[in-house]
Short mmCIF file of N, CA and C in Angstrom, two decimals:
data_model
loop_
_atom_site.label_atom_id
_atom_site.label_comp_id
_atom_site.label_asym_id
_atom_site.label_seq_id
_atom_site.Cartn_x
_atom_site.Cartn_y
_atom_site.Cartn_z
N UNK A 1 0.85 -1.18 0.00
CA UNK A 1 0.00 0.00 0.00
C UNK A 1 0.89 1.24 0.00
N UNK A 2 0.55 2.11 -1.16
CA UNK A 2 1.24 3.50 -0.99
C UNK A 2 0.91 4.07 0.24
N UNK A 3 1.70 4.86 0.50
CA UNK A 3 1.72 5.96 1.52
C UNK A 3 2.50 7.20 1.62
N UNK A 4 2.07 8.11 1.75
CA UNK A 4 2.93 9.25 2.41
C UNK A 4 3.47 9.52 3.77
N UNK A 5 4.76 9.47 3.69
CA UNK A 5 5.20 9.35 4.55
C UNK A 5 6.80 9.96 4.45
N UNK A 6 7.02 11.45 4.91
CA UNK A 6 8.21 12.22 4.72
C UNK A 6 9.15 12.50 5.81
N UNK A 7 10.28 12.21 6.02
CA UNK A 7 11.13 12.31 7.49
C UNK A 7 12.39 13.61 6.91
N UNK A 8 12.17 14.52 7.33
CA UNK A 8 13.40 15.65 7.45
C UNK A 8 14.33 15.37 7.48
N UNK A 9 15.40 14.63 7.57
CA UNK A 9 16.48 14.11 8.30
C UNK A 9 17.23 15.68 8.98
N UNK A 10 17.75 15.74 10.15
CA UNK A 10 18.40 16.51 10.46
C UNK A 10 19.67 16.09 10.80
N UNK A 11 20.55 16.89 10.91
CA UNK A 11 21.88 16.56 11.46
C UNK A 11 22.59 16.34 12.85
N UNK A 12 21.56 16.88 13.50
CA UNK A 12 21.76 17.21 14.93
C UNK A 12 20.54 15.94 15.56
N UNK A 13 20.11 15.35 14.78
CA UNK A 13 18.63 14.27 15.36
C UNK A 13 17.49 14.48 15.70
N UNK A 14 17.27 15.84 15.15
CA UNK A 14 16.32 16.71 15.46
C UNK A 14 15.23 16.24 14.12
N UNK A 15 14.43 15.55 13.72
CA UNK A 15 13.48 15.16 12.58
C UNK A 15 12.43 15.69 12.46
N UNK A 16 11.99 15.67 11.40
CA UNK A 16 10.64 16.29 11.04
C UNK A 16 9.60 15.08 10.27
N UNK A 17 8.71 14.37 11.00
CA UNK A 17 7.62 13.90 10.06
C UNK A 17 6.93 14.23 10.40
N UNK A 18 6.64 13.87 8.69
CA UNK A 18 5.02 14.33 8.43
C UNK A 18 4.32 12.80 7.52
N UNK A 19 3.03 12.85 8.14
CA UNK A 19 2.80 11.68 7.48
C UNK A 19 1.16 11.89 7.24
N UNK A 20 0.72 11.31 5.54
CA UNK A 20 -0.81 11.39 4.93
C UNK A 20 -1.07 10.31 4.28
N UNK A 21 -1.94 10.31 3.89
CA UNK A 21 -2.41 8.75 3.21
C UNK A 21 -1.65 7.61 3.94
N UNK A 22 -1.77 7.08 5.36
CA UNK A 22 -1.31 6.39 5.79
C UNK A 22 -2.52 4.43 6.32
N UNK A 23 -3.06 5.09 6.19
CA UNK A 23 -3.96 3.76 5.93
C UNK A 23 -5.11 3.57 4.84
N UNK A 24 -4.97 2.16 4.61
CA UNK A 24 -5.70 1.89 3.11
C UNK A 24 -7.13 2.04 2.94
N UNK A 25 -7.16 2.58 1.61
CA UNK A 25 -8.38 1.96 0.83
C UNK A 25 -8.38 1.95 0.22
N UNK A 26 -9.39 0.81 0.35
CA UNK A 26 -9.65 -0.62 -0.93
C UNK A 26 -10.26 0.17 -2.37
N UNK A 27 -10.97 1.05 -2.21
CA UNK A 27 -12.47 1.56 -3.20
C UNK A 27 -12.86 2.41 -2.71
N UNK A 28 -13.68 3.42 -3.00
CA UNK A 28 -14.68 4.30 -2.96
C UNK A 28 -15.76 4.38 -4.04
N UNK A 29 -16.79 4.60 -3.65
CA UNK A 29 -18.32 4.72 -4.38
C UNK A 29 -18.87 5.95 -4.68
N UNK A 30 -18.61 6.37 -5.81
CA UNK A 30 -18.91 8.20 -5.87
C UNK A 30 -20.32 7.90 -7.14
N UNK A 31 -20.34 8.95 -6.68
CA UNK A 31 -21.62 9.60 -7.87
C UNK A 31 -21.22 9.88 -9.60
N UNK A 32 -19.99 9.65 -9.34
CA UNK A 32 -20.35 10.04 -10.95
C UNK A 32 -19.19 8.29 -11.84
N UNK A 33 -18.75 7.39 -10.83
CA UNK A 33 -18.18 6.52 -11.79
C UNK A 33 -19.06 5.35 -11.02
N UNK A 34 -19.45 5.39 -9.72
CA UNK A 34 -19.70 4.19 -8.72
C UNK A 34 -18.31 3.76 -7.98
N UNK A 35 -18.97 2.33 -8.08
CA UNK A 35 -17.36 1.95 -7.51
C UNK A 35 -15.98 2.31 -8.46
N UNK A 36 -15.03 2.82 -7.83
CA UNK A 36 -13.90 3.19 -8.19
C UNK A 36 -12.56 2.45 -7.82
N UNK A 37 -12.00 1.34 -8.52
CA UNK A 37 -11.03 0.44 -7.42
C UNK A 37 -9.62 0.67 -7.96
N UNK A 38 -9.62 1.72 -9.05
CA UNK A 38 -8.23 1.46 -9.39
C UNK A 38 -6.95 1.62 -8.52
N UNK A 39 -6.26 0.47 -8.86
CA UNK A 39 -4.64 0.69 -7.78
C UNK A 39 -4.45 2.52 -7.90
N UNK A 40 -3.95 2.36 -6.72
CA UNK A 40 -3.09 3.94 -6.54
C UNK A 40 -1.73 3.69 -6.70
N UNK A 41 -1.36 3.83 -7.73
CA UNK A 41 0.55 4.16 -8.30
C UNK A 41 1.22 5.31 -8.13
N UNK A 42 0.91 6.12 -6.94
CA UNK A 42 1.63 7.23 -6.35
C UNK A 42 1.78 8.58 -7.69
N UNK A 43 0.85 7.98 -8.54
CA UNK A 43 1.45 9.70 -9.59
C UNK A 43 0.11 10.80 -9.30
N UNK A 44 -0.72 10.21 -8.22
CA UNK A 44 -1.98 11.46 -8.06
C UNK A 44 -2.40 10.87 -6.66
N UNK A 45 -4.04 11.31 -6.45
CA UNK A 45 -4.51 11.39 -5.17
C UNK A 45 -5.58 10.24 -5.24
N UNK A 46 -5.67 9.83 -3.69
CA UNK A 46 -7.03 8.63 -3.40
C UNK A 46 -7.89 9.59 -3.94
N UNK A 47 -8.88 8.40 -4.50
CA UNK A 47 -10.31 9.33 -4.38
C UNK A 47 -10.77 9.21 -2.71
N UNK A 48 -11.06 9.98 -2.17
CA UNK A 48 -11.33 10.14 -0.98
C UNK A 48 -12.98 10.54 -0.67
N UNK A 49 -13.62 9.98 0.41
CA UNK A 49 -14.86 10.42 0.66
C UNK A 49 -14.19 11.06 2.02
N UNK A 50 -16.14 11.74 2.33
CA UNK A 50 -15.76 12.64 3.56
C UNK A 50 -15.72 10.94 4.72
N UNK A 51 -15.28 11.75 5.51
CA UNK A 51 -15.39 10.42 7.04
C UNK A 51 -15.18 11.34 8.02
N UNK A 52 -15.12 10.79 9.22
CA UNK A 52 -14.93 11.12 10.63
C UNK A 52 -13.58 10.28 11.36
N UNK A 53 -12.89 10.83 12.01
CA UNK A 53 -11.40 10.46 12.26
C UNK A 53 -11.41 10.63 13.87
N UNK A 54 -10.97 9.64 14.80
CA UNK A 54 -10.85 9.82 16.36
C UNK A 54 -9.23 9.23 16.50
N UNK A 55 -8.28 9.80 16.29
CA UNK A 55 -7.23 9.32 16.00
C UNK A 55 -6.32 10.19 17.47
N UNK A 56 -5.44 8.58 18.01
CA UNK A 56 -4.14 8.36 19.13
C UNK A 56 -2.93 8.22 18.57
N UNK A 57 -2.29 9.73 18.72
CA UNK A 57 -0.64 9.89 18.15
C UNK A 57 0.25 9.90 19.57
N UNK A 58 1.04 9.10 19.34
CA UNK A 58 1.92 8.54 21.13
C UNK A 58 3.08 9.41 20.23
N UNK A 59 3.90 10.32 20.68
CA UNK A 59 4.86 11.07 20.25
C UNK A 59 6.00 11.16 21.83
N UNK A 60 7.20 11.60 21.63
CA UNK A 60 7.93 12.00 22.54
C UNK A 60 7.34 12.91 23.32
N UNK A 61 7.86 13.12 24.40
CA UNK A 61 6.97 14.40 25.18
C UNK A 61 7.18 16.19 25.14
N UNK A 62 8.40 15.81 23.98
CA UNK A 62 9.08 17.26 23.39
C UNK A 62 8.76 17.10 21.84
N UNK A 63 7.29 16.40 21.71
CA UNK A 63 7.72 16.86 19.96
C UNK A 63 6.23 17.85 20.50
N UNK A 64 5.91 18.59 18.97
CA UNK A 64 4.86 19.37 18.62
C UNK A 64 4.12 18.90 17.54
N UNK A 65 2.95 18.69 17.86
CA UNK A 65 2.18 17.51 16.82
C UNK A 65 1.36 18.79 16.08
N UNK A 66 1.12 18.68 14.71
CA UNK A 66 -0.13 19.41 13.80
C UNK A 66 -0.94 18.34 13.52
N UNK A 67 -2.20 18.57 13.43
CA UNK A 67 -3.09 17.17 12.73
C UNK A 67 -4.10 17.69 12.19
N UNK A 68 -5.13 16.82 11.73
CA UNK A 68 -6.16 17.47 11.49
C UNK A 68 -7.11 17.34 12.36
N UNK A 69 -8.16 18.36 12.52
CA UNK A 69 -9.16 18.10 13.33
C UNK A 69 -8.63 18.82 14.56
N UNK A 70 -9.42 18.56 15.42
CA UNK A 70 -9.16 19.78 16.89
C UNK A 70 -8.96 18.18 17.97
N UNK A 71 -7.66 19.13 18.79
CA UNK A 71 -6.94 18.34 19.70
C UNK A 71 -8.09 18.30 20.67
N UNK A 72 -8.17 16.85 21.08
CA UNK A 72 -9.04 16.35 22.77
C UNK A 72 -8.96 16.72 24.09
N UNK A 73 -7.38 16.57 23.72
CA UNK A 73 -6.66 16.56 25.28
C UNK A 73 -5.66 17.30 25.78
N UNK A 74 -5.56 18.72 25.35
CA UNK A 74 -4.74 19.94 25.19
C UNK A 74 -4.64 19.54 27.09
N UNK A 75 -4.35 19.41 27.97
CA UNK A 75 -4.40 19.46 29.08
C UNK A 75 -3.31 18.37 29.08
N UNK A 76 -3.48 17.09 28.63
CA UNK A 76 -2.34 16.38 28.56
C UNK A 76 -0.54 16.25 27.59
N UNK A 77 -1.32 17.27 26.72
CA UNK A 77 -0.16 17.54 25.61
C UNK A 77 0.72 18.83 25.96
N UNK A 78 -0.30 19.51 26.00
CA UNK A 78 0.61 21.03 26.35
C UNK A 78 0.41 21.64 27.67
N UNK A 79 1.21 22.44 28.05
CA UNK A 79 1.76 23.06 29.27
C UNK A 79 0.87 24.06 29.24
N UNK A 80 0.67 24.54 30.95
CA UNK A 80 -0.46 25.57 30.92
C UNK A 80 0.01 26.97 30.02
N UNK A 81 1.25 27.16 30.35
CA UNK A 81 1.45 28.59 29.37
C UNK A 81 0.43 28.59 28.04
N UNK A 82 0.81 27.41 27.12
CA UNK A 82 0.58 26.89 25.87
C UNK A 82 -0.78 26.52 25.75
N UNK A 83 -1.69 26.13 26.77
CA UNK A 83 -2.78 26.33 26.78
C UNK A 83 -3.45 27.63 26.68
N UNK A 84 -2.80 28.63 27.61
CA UNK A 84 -3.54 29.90 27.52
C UNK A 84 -3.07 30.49 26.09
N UNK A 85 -2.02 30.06 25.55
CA UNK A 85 -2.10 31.16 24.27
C UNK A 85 -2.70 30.28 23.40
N UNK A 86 -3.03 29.31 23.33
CA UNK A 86 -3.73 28.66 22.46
C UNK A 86 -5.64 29.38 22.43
N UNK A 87 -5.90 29.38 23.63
CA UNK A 87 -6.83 29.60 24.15
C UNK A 87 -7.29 31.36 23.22
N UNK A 88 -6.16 31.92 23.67
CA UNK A 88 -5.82 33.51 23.11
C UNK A 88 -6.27 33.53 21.54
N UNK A 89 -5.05 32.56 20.74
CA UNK A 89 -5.54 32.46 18.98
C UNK A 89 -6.59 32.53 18.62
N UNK A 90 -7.53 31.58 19.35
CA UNK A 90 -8.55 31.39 19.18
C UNK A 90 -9.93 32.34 19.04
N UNK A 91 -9.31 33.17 19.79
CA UNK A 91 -9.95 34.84 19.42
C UNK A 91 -9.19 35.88 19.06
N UNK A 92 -7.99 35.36 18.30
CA UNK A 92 -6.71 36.57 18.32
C UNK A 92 -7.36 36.71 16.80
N UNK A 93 -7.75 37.67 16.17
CA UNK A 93 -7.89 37.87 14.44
C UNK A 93 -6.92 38.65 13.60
N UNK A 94 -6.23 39.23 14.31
CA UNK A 94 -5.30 40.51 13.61
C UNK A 94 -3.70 39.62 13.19
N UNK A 95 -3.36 39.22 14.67
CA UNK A 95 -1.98 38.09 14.33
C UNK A 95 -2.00 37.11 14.24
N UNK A 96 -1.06 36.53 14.08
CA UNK A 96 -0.40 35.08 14.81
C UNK A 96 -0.09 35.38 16.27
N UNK A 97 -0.66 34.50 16.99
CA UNK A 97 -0.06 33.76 18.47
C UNK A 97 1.09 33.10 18.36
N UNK A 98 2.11 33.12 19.20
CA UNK A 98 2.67 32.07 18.98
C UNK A 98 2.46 31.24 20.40
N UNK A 99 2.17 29.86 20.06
CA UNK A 99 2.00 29.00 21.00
C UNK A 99 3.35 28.18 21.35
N UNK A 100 4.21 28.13 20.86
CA UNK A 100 5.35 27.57 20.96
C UNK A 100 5.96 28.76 20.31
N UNK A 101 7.12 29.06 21.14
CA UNK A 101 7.90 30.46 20.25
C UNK A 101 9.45 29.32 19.95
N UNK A 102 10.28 30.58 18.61
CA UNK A 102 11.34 30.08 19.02
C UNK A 102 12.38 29.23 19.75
N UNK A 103 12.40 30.61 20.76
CA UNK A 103 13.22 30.19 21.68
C UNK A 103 12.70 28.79 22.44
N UNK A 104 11.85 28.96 22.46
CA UNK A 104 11.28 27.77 23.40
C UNK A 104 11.53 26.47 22.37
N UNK A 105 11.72 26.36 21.12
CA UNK A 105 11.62 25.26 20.05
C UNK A 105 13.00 25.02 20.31
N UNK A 106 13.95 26.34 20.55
CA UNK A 106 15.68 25.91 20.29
C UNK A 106 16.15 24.92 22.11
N UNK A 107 15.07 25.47 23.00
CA UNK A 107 15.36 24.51 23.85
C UNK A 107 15.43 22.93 24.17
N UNK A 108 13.65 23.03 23.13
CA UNK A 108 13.53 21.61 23.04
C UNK A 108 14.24 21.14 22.13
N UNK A 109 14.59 21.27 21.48
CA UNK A 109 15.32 20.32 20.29
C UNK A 109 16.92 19.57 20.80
N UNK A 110 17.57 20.48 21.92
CA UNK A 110 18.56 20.02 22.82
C UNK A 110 18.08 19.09 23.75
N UNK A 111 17.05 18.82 23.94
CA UNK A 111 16.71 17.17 24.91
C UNK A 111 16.25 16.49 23.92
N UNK A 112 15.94 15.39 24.79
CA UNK A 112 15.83 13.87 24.27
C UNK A 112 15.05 13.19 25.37
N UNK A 113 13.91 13.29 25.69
CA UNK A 113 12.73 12.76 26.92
C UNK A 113 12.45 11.02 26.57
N UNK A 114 12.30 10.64 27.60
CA UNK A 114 12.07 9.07 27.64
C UNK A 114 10.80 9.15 27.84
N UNK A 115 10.30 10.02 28.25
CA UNK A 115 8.54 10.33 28.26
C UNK A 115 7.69 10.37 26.96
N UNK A 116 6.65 10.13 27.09
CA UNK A 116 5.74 9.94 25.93
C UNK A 116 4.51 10.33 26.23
N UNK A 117 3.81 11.09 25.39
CA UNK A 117 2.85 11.46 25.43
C UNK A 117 1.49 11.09 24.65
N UNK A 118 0.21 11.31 24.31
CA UNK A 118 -0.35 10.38 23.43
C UNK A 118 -2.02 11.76 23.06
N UNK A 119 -1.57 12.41 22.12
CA UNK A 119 -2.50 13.39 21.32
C UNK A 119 -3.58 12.70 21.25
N UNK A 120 -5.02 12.89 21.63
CA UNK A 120 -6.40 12.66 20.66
C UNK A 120 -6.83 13.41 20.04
N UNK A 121 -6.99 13.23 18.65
CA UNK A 121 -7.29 13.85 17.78
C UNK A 121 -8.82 14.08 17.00
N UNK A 122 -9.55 14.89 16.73
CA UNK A 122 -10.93 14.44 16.20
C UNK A 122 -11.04 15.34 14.92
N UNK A 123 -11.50 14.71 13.93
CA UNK A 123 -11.95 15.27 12.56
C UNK A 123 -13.36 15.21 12.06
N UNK A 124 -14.25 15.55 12.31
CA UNK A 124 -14.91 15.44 11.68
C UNK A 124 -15.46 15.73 9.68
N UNK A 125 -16.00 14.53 8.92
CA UNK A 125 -16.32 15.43 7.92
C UNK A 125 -15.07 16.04 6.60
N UNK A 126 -14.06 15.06 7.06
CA UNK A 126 -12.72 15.43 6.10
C UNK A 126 -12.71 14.14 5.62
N UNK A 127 -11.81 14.91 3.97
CA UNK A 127 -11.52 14.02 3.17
C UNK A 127 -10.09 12.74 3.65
N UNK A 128 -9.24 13.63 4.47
CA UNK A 128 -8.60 12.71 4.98
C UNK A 128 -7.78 13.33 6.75
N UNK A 129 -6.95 12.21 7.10
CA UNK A 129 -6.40 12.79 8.07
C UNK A 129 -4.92 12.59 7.96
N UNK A 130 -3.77 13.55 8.51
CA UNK A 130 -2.65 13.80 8.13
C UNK A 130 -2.03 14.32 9.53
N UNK A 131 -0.72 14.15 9.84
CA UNK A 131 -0.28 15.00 10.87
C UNK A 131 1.39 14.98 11.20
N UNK A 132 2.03 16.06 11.54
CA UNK A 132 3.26 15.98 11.33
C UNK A 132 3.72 16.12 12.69
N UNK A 133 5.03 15.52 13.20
CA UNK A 133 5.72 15.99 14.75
C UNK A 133 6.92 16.37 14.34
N UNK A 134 7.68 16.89 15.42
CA UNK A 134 8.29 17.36 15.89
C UNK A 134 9.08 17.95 16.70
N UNK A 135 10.05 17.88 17.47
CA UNK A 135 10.85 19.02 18.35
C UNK A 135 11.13 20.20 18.18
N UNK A 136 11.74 20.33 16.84
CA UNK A 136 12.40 21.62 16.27
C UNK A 136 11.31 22.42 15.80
N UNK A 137 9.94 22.30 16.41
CA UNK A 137 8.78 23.25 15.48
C UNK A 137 8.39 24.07 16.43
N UNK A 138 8.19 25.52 15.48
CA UNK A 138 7.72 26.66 16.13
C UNK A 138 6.22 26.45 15.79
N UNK A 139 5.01 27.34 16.40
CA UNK A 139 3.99 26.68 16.59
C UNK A 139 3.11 27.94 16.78
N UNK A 140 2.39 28.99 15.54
CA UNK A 140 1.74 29.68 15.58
C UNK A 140 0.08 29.77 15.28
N UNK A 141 -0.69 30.12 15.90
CA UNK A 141 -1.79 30.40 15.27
C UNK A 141 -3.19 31.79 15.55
N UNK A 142 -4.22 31.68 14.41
CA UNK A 142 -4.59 32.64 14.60
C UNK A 142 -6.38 32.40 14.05
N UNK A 143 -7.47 33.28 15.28
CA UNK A 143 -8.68 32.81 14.35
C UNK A 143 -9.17 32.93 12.96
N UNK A 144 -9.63 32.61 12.21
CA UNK A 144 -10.31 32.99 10.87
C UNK A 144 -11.46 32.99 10.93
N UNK A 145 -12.14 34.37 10.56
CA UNK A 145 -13.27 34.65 10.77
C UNK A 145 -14.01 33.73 9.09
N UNK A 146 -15.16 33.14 8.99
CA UNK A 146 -15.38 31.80 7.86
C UNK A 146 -16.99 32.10 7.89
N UNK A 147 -17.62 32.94 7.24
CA UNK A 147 -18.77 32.86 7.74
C UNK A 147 -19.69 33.12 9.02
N UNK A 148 -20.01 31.99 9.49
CA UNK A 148 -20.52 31.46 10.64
C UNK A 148 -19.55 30.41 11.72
N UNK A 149 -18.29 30.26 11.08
CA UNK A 149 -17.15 29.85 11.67
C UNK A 149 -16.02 30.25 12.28
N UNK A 150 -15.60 30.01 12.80
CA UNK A 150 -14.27 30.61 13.49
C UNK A 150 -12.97 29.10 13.67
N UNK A 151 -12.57 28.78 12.21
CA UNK A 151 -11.67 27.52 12.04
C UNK A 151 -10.49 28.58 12.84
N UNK A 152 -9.63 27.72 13.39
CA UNK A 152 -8.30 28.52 13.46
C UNK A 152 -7.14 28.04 12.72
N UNK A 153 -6.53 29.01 12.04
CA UNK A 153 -5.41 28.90 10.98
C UNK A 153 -4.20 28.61 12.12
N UNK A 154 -3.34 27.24 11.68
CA UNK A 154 -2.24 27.09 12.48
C UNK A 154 -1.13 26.99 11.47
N UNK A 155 0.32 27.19 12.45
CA UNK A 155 1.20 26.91 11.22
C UNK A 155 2.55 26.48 12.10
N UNK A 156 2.76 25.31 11.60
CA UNK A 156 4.19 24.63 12.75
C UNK A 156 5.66 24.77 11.48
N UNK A 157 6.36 24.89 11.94
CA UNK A 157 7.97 25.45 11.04
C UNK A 157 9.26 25.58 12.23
N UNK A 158 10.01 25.08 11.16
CA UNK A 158 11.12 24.79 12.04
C UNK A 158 11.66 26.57 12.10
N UNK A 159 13.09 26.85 12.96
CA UNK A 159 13.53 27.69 12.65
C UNK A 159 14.26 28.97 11.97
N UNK A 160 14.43 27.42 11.03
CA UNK A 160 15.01 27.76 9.50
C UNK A 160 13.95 28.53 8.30
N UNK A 161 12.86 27.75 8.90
CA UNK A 161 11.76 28.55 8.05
C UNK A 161 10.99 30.20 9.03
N UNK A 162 11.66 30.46 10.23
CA UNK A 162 10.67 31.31 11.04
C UNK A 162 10.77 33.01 10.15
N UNK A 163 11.81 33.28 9.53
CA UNK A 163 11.51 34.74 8.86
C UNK A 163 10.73 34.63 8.01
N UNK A 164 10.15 33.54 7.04
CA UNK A 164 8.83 33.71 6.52
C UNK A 164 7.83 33.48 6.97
N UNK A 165 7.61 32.59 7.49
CA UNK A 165 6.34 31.28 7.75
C UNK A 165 5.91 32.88 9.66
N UNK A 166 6.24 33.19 10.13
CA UNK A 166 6.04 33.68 11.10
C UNK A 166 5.21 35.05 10.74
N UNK A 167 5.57 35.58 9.61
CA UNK A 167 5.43 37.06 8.94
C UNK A 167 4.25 36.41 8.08
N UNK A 168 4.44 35.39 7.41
CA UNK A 168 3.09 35.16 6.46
C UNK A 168 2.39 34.30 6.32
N UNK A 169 2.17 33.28 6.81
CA UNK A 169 1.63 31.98 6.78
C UNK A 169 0.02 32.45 7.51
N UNK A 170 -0.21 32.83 8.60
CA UNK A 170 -1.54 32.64 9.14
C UNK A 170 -2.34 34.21 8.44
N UNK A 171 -1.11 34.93 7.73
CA UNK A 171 -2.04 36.41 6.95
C UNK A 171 -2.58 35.97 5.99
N UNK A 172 -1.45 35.15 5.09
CA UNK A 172 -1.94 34.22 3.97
C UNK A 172 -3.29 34.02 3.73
N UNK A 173 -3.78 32.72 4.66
CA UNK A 173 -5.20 32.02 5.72
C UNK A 173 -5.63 33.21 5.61
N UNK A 174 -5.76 33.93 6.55
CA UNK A 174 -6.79 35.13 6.40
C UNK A 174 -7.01 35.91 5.04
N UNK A 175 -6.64 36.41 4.49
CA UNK A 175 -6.58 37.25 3.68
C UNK A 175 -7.44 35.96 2.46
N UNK A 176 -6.85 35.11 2.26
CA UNK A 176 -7.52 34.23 1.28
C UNK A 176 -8.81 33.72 1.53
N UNK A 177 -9.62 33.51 3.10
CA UNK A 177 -10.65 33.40 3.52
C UNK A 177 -11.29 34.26 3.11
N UNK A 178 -10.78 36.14 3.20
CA UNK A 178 -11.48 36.78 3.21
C UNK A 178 -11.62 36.87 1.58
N UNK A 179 -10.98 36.81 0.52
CA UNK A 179 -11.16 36.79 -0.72
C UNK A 179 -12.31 35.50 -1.10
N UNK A 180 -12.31 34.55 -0.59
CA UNK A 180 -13.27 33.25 -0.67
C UNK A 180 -14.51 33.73 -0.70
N UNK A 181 -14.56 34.33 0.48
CA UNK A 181 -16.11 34.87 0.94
C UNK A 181 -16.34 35.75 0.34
N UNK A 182 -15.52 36.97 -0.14
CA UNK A 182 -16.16 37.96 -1.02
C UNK A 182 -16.13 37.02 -2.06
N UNK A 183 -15.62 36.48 -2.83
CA UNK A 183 -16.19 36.42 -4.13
C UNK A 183 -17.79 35.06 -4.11
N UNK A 184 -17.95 34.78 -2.99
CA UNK A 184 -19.18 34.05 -2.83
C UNK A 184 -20.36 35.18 -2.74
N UNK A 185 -20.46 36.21 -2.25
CA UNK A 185 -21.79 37.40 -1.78
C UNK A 185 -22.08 38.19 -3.11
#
């Protein structure tokens, strides 16, 4: 079975995965072919239906997990600081939060914990589920106003990427939401 499945290698042992299309399927049943079974040979995408995802990621206790869907158990994963600014994004509309800064990423990436921790994850209603860890990740986010929604735009990057991804990644999200919706009215 194909899969996606990408590891950073770092030099220092510091890694980055990210991993999607990680468990199979057989077929899907759509509306416009029916059943659909052709092998997947990695040159495009599953056909994917919507589903619902309750997914347990056991990670080190210094990585920083992205996934899809909204975390369960923010009480067991992250530290109260990191709770309250998480908490903050969530009504922050103008910036990025950062929930994990820098500095705090260049600390963790110098340990190595025998501890383990274990993310619940929930998706509802997506085409698939995907999620990347880490030590070396900085860890920003910010609300997006969506209608009748308030999704929050997140964005995890190592340090190597923080002079862009910090300055533009969650304006990006916004700004393109807000172009979405105007050109819907």
């Amino acid at each position: 079975m194909w899969r996606r499945v990408e590891v950073e290698w770092r030099t220092d042992g510091n890694y980055i995965y990210f991993i999607a299309q990680w468990f199979p399927r057989m077929c899907v049943f759509d509306d416009y072919e029916g059943w659909q079974n052709k092998q997947f040979l990695g040159a495009g995408e599953f056909a994917l239906t919507f589903g619902n995802y309750r997914v347990k990621i056991t990670v080190p206790s210094d990585h920083v997990v992205g996934a899809s869907g909204w975390l369960q158990n923010p009480k067991d994963v992250l530290s109260p600081t990191q709770i309250e600014r998480f908490e903050k994004a969530r009504k922050t509309f103008d910036q990025p939060v950062f929930i994990v800064t820098e500095e705090e990423a260049r600390k963790r990436k110098k340990k190595n914990p025998r501890r383990k921790v274990r993310g619940n994850s929930t998706a509802e209603n997506v085409r698939d589920f995907a999620f990347s860890s880490s030590r070396k990740y900085i860890w920003d986010a910010m609300a997006i106003k969506n209608g009748n929604n308030t999704p929050l735009g997140q964005s995890l990057y190592p340090k190597e990427g923080a002079a862009l991804w910090s300055k533009e990644s969650n304006q990006s999200n916004q700004e393109y939401t807000g172009r979405l919706l105007s050109a819907h009215h």
